[in-house]
Tab-separated table of C-alpha atoms in Angstrom:
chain	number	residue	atom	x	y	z
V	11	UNK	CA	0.000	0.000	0.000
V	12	UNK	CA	0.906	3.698	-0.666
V	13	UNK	CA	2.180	5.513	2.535
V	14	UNK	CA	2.388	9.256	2.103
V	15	UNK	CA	3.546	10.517	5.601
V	16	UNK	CA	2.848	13.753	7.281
V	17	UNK	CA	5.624	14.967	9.686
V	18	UNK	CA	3.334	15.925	12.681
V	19	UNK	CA	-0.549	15.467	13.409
V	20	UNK	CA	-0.681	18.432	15.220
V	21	UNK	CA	1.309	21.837	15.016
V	22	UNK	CA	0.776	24.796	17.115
V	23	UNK	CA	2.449	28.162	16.164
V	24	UNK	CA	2.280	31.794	16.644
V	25	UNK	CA	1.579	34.530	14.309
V	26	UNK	CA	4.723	35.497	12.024
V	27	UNK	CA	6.436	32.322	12.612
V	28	UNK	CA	7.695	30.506	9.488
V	29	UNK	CA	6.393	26.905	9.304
V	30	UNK	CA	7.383	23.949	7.430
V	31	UNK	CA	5.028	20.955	6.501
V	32	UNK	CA	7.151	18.267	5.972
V	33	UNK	CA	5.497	15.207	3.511
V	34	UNK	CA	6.844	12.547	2.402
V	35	UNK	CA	5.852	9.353	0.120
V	36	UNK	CA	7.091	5.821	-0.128
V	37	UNK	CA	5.590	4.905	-3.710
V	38	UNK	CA	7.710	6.845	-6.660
V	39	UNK	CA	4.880	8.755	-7.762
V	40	UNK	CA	5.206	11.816	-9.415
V	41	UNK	CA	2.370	13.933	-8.579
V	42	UNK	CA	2.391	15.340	-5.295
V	43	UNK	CA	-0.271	17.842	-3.704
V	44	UNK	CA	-0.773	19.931	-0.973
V	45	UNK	CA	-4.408	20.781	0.199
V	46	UNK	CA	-6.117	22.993	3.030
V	47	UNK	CA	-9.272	21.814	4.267
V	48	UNK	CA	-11.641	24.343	6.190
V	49	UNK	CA	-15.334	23.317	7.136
V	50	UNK	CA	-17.794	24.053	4.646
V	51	UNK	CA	-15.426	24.684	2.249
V	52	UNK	CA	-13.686	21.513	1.122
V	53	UNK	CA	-10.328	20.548	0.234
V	54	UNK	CA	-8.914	23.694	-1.210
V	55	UNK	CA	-5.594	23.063	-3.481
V	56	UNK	CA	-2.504	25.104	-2.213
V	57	UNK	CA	0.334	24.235	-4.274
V	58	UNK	CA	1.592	20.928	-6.337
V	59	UNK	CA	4.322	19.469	-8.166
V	60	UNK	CA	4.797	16.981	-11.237
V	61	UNK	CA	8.254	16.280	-10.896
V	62	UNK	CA	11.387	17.179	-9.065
V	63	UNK	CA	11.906	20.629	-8.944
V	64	UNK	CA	8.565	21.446	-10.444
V	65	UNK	CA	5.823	23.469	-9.172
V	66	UNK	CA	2.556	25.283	-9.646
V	67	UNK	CA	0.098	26.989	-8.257
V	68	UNK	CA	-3.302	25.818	-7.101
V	69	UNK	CA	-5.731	28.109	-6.992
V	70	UNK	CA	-4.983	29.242	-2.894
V	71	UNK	CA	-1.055	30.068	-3.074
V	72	UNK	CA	-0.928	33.740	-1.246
V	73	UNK	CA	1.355	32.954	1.895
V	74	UNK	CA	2.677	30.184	1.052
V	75	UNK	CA	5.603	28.702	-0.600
V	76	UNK	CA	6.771	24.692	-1.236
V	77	UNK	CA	10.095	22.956	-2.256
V	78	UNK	CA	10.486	19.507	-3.731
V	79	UNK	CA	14.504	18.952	-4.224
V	80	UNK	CA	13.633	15.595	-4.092
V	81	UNK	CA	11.025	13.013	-5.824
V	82	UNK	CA	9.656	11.385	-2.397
V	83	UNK	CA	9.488	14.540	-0.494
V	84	UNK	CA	7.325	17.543	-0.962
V	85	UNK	CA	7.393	20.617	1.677
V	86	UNK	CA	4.576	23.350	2.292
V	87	UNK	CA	6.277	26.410	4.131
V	88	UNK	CA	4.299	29.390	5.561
V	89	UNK	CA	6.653	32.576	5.398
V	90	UNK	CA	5.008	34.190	8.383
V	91	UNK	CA	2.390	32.026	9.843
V	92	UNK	CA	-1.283	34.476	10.192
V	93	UNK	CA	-4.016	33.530	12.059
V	94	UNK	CA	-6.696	32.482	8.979
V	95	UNK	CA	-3.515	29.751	7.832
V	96	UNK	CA	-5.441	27.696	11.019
V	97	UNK	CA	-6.510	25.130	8.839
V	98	UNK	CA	-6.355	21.247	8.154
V	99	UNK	CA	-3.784	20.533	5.838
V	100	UNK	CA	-3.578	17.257	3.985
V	101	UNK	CA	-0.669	15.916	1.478
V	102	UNK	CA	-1.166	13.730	-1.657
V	103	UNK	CA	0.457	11.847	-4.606
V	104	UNK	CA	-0.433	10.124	-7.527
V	105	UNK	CA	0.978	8.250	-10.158
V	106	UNK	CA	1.961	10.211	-13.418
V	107	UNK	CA	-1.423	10.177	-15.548
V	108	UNK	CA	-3.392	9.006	-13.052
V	109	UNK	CA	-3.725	12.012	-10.982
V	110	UNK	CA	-7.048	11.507	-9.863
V	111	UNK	CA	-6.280	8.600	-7.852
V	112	UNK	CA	-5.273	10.189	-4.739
V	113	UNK	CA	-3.235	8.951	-1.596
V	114	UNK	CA	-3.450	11.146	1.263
V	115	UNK	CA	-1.705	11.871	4.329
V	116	UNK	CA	-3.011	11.559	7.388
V	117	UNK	CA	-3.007	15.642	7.711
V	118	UNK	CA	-1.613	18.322	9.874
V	119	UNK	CA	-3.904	20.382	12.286
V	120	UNK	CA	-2.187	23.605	12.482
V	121	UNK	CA	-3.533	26.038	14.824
V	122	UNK	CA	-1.882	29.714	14.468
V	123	UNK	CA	-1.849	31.520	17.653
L	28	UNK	CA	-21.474	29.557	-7.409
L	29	UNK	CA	-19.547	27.334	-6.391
L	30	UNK	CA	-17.703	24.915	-8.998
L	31	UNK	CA	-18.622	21.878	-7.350
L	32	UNK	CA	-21.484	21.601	-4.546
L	33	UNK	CA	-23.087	19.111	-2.297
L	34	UNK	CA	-25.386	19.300	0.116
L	35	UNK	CA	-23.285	19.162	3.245
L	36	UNK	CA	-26.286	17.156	5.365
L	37	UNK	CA	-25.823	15.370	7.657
L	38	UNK	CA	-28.224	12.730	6.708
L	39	UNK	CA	-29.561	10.683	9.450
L	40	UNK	CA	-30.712	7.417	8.258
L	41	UNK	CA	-30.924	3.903	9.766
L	42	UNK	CA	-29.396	0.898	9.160
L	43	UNK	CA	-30.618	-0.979	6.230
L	44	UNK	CA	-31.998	2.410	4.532
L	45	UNK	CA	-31.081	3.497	0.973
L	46	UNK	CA	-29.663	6.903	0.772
L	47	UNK	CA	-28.334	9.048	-2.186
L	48	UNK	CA	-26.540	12.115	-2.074
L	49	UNK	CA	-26.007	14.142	-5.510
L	50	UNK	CA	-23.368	16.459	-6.050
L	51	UNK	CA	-23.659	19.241	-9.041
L	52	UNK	CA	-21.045	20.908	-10.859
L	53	UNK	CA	-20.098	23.877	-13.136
L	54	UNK	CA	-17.789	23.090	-15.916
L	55	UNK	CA	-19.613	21.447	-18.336
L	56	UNK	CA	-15.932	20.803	-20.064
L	57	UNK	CA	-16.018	18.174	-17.516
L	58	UNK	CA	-14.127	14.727	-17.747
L	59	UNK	CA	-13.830	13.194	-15.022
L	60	UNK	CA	-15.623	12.480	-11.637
L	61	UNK	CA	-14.832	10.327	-8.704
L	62	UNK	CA	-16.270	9.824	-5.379
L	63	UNK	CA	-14.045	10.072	-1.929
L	64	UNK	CA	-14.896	8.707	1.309
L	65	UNK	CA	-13.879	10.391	4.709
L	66	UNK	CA	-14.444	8.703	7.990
L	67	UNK	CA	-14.092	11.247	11.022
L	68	UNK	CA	-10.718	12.876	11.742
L	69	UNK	CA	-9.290	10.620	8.817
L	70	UNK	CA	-7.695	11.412	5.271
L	71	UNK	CA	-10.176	10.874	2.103
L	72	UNK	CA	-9.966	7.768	0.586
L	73	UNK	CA	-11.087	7.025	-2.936
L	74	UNK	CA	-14.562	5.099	-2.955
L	75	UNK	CA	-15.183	4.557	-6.532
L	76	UNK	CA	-15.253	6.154	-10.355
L	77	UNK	CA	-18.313	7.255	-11.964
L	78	UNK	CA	-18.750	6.268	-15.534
L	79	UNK	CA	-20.848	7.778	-17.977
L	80	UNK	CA	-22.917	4.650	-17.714
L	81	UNK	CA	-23.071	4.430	-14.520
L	82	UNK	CA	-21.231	1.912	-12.694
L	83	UNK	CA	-21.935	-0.596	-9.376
L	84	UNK	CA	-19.367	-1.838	-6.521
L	85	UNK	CA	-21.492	-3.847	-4.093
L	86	UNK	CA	-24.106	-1.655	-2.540
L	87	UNK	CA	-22.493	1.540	-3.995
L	88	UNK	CA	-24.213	2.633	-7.512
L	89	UNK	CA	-22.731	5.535	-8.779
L	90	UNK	CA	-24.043	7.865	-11.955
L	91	UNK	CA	-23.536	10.619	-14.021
L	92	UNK	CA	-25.927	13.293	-15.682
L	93	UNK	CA	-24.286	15.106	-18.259
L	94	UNK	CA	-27.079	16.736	-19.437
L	95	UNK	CA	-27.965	18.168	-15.532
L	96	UNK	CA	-24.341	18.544	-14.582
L	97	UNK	CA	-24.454	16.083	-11.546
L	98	UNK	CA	-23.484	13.200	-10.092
L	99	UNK	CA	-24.959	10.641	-7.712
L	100	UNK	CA	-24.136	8.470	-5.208
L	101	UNK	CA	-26.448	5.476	-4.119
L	102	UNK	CA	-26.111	3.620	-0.848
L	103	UNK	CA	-28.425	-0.022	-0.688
L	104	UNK	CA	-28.913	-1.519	2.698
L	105	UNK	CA	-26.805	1.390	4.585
L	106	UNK	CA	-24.423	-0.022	7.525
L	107	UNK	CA	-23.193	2.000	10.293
L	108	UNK	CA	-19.752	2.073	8.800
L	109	UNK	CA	-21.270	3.689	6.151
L	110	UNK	CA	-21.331	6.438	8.306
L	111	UNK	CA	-18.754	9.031	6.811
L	112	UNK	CA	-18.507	12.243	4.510
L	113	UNK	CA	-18.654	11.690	1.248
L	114	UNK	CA	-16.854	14.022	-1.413
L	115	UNK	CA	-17.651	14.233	-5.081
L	116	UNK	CA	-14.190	15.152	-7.183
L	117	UNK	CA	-14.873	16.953	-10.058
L	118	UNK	CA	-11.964	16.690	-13.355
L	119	UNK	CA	-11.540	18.757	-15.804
L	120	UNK	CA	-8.457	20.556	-18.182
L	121	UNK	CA	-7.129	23.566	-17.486
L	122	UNK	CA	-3.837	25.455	-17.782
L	123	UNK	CA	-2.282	22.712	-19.174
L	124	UNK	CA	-3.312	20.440	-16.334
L	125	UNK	CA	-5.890	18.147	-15.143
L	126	UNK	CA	-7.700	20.408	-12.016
L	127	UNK	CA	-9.344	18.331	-9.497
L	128	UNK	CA	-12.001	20.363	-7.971
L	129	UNK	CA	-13.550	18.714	-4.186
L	130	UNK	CA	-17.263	19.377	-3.221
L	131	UNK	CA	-17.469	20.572	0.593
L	132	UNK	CA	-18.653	16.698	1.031
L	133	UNK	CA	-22.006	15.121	2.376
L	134	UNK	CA	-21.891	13.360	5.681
L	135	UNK	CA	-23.823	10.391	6.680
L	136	UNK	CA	-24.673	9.226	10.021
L	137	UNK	CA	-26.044	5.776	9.898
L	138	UNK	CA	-28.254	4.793	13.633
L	139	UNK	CA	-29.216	1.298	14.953
């Protein structure tokens, strides 16, 4: 089974504090994802990557940034953590072409203080 | 409006009840749709493809309604693990990528 690991379950910060959202994935798939999920309001996409290297924008990117310098592992960073970044955040990967099957991560709870 | 919507519920419904949820969407440029289960506290979990003609997976029928822009999700003979939010995943092309676009989800609480 596909194992896409989430560093911590849950993260408290404080306002203006950079964060990093570590995720990582055991299954050499090329798509990776990172979502925010907020009640009533669904998974909302942040940021992914196709490759190493790569990335786009979803359609939520305003404060924050990611890094993938490596296939398995795909990083979310918040530059200066603000109070409405309190949010669910969930990793995922798929395979190349199938992007629509995805594995998730477990999530991070991030409460900004 | 929103590109993809559900009624968020919950529905309350007992064990051995039939229950469908239906989730519309937008784009009629549409490809692809998929529904995602979520159990409480838990990462979503893909629950099964809807095909243009509709397709089965045990007491799961799912279908699509080009024509209405929606998709449905039919639960025979509910059980309370059904119990769960349900999320309809919307496909389609854009920017020179496939965008996968999440409803807010539906949950269901199945009772004794």
């Amino acid at each position: 089974d596909v194992k896409v690991t989430q560093s911590s379950r849950y993260l408290v910060k404080r306002t203006g504090e950079k964060v990093f959202l570590e995720c990582v994935q055991d299954m050499d798939h090329e798509n990776m994802f990172w979502y925010r999920q907020d009640p009533g309001l669904g998974l909302r996409l942040i940021y992914f990557s196709y490759d190493v290297k790569m990335k786009e924008k979803g359609d939520i990117p305003e404060g924050y940034s990611v890094s993938r310098e490596k296939k398995e592992r795909f990083s979310l960073i918040l530059e200066s953590a603000s109070t409405n970044q309190t949010s669910m955040y969930l990793c995922a990967s798929s395979l190349a072409g199938g992007g629509e099957k995805l594995f998730f991560g477990s999530g991070t709870q991030l409460s900004v203080l | 409006r929103k590109e993809v919507e559900q009624d968020p519920g919950p529905f309350n419904v007992p064990e051995g009840a039939t229950v469908a949820f239906n989730c519309t969407y937008s784009n009629s440029a549409s490809q692809s749709f998929f529904w995602y289960r979520q159990d409480c506290r838990k990462e979503p979990k893909l629950l099964m493809s809807v095909y243009s003609s509709g397709n089965e997976d045990g007491r799961f029928t799912a279908q699509l309604n080009r024509a209405s822009q929606y998709i449905s999700l039919l639960i025979r003979d509910s059980k309370l693990s059904d119990s769960a939010t349900y999320l309809c995943v919307v496909i389609w092309f854009s920017g020179g990528y496939n965008k996968l676009i999440f409803g807010a989800g539906t949950r269901l609480a199945v009772h004794p």
